[in-house]
PDB file of C-alpha atoms in Angstrom:
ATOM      1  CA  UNK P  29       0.000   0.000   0.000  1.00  0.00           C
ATOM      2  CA  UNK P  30       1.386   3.711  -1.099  1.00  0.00           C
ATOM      3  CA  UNK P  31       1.265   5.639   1.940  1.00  0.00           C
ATOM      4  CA  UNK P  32       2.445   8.405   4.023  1.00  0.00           C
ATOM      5  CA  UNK P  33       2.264   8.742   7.581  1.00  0.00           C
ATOM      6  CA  UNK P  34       2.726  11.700   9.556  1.00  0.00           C
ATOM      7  CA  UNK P  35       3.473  11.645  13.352  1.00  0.00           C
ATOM      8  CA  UNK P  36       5.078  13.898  16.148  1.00  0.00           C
ATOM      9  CA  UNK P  37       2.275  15.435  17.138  1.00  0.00           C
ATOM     10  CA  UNK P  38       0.818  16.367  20.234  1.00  0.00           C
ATOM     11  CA  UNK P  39       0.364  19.353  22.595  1.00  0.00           C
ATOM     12  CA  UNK P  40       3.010  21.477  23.315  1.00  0.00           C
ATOM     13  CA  UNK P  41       3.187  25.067  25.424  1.00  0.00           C
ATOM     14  CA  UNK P  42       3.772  28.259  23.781  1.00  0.00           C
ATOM     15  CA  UNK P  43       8.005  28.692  22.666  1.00  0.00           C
ATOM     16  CA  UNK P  44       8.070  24.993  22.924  1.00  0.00           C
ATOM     17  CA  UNK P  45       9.363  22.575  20.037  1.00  0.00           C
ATOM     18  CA  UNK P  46       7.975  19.658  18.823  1.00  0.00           C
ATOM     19  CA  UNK P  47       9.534  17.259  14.976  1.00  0.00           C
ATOM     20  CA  UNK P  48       6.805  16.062  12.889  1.00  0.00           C
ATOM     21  CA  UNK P  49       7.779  12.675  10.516  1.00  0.00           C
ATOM     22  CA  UNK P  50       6.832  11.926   7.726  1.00  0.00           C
ATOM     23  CA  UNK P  51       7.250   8.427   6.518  1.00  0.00           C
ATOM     24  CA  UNK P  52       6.666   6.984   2.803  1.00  0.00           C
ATOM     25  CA  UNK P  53       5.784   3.110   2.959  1.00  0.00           C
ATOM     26  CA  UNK P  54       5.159   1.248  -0.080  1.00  0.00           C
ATOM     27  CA  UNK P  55       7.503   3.843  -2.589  1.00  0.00           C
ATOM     28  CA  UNK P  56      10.539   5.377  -2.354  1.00  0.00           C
ATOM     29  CA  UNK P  57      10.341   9.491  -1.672  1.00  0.00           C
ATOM     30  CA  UNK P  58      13.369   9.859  -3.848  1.00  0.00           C
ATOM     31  CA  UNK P  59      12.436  11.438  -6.589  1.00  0.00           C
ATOM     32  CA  UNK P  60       9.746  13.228  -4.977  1.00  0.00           C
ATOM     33  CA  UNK P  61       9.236  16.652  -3.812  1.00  0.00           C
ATOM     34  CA  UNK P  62       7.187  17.064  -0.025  1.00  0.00           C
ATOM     35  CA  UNK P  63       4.596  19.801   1.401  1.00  0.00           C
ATOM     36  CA  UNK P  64       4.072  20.736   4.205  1.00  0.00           C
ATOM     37  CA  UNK P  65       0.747  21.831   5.213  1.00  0.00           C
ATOM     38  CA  UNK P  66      -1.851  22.528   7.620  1.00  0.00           C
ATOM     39  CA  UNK P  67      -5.157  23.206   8.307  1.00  0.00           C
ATOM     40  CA  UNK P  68      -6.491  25.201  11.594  1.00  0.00           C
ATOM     41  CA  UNK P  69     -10.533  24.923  12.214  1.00  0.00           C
ATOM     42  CA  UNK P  70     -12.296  26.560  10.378  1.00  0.00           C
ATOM     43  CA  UNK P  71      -9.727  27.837   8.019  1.00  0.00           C
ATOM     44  CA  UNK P  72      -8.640  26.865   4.608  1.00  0.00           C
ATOM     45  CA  UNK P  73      -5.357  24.340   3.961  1.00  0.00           C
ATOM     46  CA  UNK P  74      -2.305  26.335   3.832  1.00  0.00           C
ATOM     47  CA  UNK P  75       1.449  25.710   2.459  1.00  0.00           C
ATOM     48  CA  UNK P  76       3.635  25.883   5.371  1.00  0.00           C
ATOM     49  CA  UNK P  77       6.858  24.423   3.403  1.00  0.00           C
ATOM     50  CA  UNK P  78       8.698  22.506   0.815  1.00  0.00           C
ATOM     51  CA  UNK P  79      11.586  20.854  -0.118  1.00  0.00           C
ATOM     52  CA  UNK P  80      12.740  19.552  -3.600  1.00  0.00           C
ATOM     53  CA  UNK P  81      13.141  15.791  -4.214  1.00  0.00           C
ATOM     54  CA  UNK P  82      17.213  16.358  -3.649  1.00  0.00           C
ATOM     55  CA  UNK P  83      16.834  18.924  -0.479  1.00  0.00           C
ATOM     56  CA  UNK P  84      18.692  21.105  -1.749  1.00  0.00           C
ATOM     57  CA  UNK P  85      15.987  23.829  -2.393  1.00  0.00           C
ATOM     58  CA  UNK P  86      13.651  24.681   0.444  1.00  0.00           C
ATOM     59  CA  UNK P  87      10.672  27.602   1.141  1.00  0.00           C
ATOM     60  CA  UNK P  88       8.781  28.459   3.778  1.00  0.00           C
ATOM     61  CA  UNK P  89       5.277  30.667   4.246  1.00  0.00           C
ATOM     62  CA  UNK P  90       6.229  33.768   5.909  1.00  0.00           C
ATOM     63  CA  UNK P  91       4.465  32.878   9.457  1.00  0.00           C
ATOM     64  CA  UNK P  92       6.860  30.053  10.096  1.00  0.00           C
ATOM     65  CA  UNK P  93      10.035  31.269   8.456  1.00  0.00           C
ATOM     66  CA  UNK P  94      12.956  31.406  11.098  1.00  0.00           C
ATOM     67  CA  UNK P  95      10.895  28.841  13.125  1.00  0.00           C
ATOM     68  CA  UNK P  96      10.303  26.178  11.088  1.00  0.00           C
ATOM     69  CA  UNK P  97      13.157  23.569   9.297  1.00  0.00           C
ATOM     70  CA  UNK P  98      12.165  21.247   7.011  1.00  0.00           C
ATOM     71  CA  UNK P  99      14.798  18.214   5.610  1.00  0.00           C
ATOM     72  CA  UNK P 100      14.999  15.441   4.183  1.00  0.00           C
ATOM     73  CA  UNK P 101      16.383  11.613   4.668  1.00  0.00           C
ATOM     74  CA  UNK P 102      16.233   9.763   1.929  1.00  0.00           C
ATOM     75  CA  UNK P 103      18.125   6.954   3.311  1.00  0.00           C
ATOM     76  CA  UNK P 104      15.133   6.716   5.785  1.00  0.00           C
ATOM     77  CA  UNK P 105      12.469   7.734   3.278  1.00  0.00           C
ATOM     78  CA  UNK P 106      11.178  10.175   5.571  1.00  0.00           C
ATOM     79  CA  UNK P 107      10.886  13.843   5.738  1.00  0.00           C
ATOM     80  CA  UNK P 108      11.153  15.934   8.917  1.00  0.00           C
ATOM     81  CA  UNK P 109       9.492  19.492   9.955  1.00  0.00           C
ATOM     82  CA  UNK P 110      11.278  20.733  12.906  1.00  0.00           C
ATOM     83  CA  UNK P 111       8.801  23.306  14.751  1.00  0.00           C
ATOM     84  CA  UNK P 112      10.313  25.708  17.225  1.00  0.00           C
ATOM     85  CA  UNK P 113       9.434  28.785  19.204  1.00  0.00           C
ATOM     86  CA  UNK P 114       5.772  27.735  18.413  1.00  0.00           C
ATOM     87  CA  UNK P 115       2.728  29.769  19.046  1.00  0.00           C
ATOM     88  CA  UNK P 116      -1.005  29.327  19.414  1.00  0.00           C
ATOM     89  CA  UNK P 117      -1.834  30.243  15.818  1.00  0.00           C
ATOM     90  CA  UNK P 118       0.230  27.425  14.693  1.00  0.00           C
ATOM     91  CA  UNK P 119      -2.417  25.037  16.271  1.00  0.00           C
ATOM     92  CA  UNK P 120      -3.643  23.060  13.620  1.00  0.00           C
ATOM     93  CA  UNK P 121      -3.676  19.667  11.673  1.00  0.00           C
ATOM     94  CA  UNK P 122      -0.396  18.781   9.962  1.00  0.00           C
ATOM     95  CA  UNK P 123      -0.595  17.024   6.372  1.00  0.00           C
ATOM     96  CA  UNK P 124       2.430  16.350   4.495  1.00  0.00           C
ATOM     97  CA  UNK P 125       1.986  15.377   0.524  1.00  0.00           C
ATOM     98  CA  UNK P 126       4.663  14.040  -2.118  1.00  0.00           C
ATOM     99  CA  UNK P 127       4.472  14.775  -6.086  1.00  0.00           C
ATOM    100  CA  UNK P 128       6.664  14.895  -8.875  1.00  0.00           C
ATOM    101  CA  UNK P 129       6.831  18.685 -10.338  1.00  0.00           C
ATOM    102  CA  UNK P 130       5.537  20.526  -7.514  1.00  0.00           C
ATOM    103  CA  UNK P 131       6.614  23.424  -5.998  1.00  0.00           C
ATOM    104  CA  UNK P 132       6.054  25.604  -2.662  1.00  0.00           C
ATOM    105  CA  UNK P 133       3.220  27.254  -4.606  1.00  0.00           C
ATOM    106  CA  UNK P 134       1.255  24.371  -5.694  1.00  0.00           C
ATOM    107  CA  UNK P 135      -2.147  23.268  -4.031  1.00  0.00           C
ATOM    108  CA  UNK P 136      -2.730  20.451  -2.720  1.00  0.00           C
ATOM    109  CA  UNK P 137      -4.688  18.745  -5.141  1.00  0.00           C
ATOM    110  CA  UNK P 138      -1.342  18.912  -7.712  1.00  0.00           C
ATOM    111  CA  UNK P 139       0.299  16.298  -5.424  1.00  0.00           C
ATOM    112  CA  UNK P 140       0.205  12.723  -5.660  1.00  0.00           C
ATOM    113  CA  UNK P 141       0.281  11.066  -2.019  1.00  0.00           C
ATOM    114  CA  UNK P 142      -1.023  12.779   0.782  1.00  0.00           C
ATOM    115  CA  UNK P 143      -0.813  11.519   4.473  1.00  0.00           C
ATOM    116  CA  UNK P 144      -3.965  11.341   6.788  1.00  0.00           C
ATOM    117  CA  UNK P 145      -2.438  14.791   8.975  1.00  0.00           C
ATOM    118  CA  UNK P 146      -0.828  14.950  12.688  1.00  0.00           C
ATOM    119  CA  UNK P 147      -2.712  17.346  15.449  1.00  0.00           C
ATOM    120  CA  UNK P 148      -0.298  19.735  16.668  1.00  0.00           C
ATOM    121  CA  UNK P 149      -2.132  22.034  19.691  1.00  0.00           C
ATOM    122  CA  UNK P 150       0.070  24.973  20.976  1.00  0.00           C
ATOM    123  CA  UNK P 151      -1.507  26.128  24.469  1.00  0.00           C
ATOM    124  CA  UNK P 152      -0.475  26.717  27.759  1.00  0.00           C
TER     125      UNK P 152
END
């Protein structure tokens, strides 16, 4: 089965940290680019980051930059988001996606996998 699964989520206080995953099973992420997004209630999906299939190109939406790290490990077919000095208004449902082609301005629907999405509550 061709699936990705996110995890390393959970509740976390204001200028804490937490490192989502985001493991491929079933294909190799290679050759693939990954999104980052997420998805507060009652708000629409947003682009948080990306990385190119090689990791050598990354981007970031301007709430997050200088907060947020996203890499790569091929070698473990997984792709990390490392989430520091987080605040409330990052609370929100984590998704991560893989497609060929896509860059940090595509929507979701131009990627290929998508994962099922990792709760990530900032509050004190």
């Amino acid at each position: 089965q061709l699936q990705l699964v996110e995890s390393g989520g959970g509740l976390v206080q204001p200028g804490g940290s937490l490192r989502l995953s985001c493991a491929a099973s079933g294909f190799t992420l290679d050759y693939y680019a990954i999104g980052w997004f997420r998805q507060a209630p009652g708000k629409e999906r947003e682009g948080v980051s990306h990385i190119s299939s090689s990791g050598g190109s990354t981007n970031y939406a301007d709430s997050v930059k200088g907060r947020f790290t996203i890499s790569r490990d091929n070698a473990k077919n997984t792709v990390y988001l490392q989430m520091n000095s987080l605040k409330p208004e990052d609370t929100a449902v984590y998704y991560c996606a893989a497609g060929w082609g896509v860059g940090f301005g595509s929507i979701w629907d131009e990627y290929t996998y998508w994962g099922q999405g990792t709760q990530v509550t900032v509050s004190s």
